[in-house]
């Protein structure tokens, strides 16, 4: 699959089967992560956490479910049951990889660039393997917003690292399909 064909199949998947990805697929995705560009070549400032435990994912989803419930109440969304059982921020996937970065002041903002590059590299690798994937932001944002529900300790991160982004990876309920590539989504000016 050439690069532009890969882009045609790349999409955010939000419905996964319960089938676990293979260890070979996981290994390929981790190779992609380690091949992504990182500012100043400081790979030592990055940490990956592969979560394939449903218990851990359920603990991490508590804050996101609470945040979702609060937002629904604030927007007066009628007839919506938003409990943790009804809302799974990981879309039922059996694998989530969290990308954490060492806290630092030397290059402010570089941590977000680094984790985005790494996560996108894994996203494309998953697509090339016929797997679905989607970036995970909401659960981590919720844990930052609701400190009493912060469960990031279950990730067993090294000291001074914080999870900034995640990616859910699994077998999509619907096979990936090609889409038209657009050139009008982002505004452009030429100088």
C-alpha positions as MATLAB code, in Angstrom:
seq = 'XXXXXXXXXXXXXXXXXXXXXXXXXXXXXXXXXXXXXXXXXXXXXXXXXXXXXXXXXXXXXXXXXXXXXXXXXXXXXXXXXXXXXXXXXXXXXXXXXXXXXXXXXXXXXXXXXXXXXXXXXXXXXXXXXXXXXXXXXXXXXXXXXXXXXXXXXXXXXXXXXXXXXXXXXXXXXXXXXXXXXXXXXXXXXXX';
ca = [
       0.000    0.000    0.000;
       1.559    3.306   -1.011;
       1.359    6.320    1.292;
      -1.619    8.022   -0.349;
      -3.570    4.772   -0.469;
      -2.791    4.398    3.249;
      -4.211    7.878    3.831;
      -7.400    6.934    1.959;
      -7.978    4.031    4.395;
      -6.928    5.908    7.544;
      -9.864    6.871    9.740;
     -10.855    7.127   13.374;
     -12.536    3.884   14.393;
     -15.082    4.045   17.200;
     -16.495    0.510   17.164;
     -14.228   -2.445   17.829;
     -14.694   -6.174   18.208;
     -13.504   -7.868   21.403;
     -10.805   -9.797   19.502;
      -7.345   -8.944   20.813;
      -4.707   -7.819   18.315;
      -1.886  -10.272   17.694;
       1.503   -9.937   19.344;
       3.027   -9.544   15.865;
       0.681   -6.617   15.130;
       1.499   -5.050   18.492;
       5.230   -5.446   17.808;
       4.848   -3.742   14.399;
       2.897   -0.868   15.949;
       5.587   -0.403   18.603;
       8.245   -0.339   15.851;
       6.242    2.466   14.214;
       6.162    4.359   17.516;
       9.921    4.036   17.889;
      10.407    5.219   14.294;
       8.499    8.478   14.751;
      10.382   11.775   14.876;
      11.040   13.169   18.346;
      12.335   16.676   19.026;
      16.063   16.870   19.804;
      16.147   13.046   19.492;
      15.177   12.801   23.181;
      13.475    9.401   23.090;
      14.404    9.025   26.749;
      11.671   11.586   27.511;
       8.969    9.306   26.073;
       7.283    6.328   27.706;
       4.706    3.958   26.210;
       2.219    1.998   28.302;
       0.382   -0.841   26.568;
      -2.873   -1.602   28.383;
      -4.667   -4.819   27.486;
      -6.340   -5.347   30.861;
     -10.084   -4.637   30.860;
      -9.911   -3.922   34.611;
      -7.349   -1.167   34.066;
      -9.301    0.311   31.142;
     -12.478    0.301   33.257;
     -10.686    2.175   36.056;
      -9.362    4.745   33.601;
     -12.788    5.237   32.042;
     -14.441    6.327   35.319;
     -13.293    9.945   35.021;
     -14.289   10.164   31.358;
     -17.756    8.780   32.134;
     -18.156   11.295   34.971;
     -17.036   14.155   32.717;
     -19.455   13.016   29.984;
     -22.328   12.850   32.487;
     -21.533   16.348   33.776;
     -21.384   17.792   30.250;
     -24.709   16.145   29.359;
     -26.332   17.591   32.491;
     -24.944   21.061   31.730;
     -26.275   20.930   28.168;
     -29.657   19.573   29.351;
     -29.422   16.579   27.030;
     -32.766   14.810   27.459;
     -33.241   11.067   27.833;
     -29.574   10.156   27.702;
     -28.280    7.547   30.085;
     -24.620    8.287   30.571;
     -23.206    5.908   33.100;
     -19.871    4.172   32.877;
     -21.712    1.104   31.602;
     -23.267    3.138   28.783;
     -20.175    5.188   27.975;
     -16.843    3.593   27.150;
     -14.236    6.187   26.140;
     -12.153    3.359   24.674;
     -14.980    2.189   22.368;
     -14.667   -1.402   23.516;
     -11.178   -1.889   22.154;
      -9.015   -4.475   23.901;
      -5.769   -2.477   23.496;
      -4.916    1.117   24.368;
      -1.407    2.517   24.202;
      -0.746    5.623   26.296;
       2.082    7.937   25.274;
       3.622    9.747   28.222;
       6.265   12.438   28.281;
       8.709   13.534   30.937;
       7.689   16.855   32.501;
      10.127   19.517   31.362;
      10.590   23.269   31.000;
      13.506   23.332   28.564;
      11.430   23.201   25.350;
       7.856   24.177   26.284;
       5.280   22.479   24.087;
       7.639   19.995   22.459;
       6.077   17.197   24.492;
       2.783   17.638   22.627;
       4.534   17.532   19.256;
       6.445   14.425   20.261;
       3.441   12.447   21.497;
       1.364   13.505   18.473;
       4.047   12.299   16.045;
       4.402    8.989   17.869;
       0.656    8.428   18.119;
       0.071    9.275   14.457;
       2.829    6.880   13.442;
       1.038    4.111   15.376;
      -2.289    5.183   13.821;
      -0.881    4.762   10.306;
       0.777    1.455   11.217;
      -2.544    0.113   12.520;
      -4.233    1.148    9.269;
      -1.562   -0.589    7.194;
      -2.244   -3.777    9.203;
      -5.997   -3.534    8.575;
      -6.670   -2.572   12.184;
      -8.824    0.266   13.437;
      -7.522    2.960   15.742;
      -8.537    6.259   17.281;
      -6.715    8.898   19.315;
      -7.628    8.957   23.027;
      -7.749   12.384   24.627;
     -10.977   12.603   26.598;
     -10.188   10.128   29.362;
      -6.845   11.797   30.099;
      -8.370   15.279   29.928;
     -11.112   14.176   32.325;
      -8.586   12.859   34.839;
      -6.787   16.203   34.750;
     -10.081   18.085   35.181;
     -11.373   15.871   38.016;
      -8.347   15.165   40.226;
     -10.327   13.036   42.693;
     -10.983   10.599   39.832;
      -7.406   10.631   38.524;
      -6.473    6.987   38.032;
      -3.250    7.521   36.089;
      -1.352    5.816   38.924;
      -2.583    2.464   37.545;
      -0.345    3.095   34.523;
       2.770    2.618   36.708;
       4.606    5.456   34.983;
       8.210    6.336   35.750;
       8.703    9.391   37.971;
       8.142   12.769   36.278;
       6.168   11.312   33.343;
       2.576   12.180   32.545;
       0.263   10.576   29.966;
      -0.613   13.116   27.282;
      -2.268   11.062   24.558;
      -3.422    7.556   23.887;
      -4.479    5.434   20.969;
      -7.079    2.674   20.989;
      -6.188   -0.114   18.564;
      -8.198   -3.164   17.617;
     -10.190   -5.022   15.032;
     -12.851   -2.677   13.640;
     -16.468   -3.869   13.623;
     -16.612   -2.725    9.991;
     -13.751   -3.310    7.602;
     -11.744   -0.196    6.765;
     -12.811    1.350    3.476;
     -11.207    3.901    1.192;
     -12.412    7.477    1.164;
     -11.765   10.441   -1.074;
      -8.910   12.649    0.012;
      -9.863   16.309    0.405;
      -7.747   19.407   -0.007;
     -10.216   21.908    1.432;
     -10.361   20.947    5.132;
      -7.552   23.242    6.236;
      -7.286   26.859    5.159;
      -4.094   27.687    3.287;
      -2.446   30.918    2.301;
       0.488   31.255   -0.055;
       3.147   33.928    0.240;
];
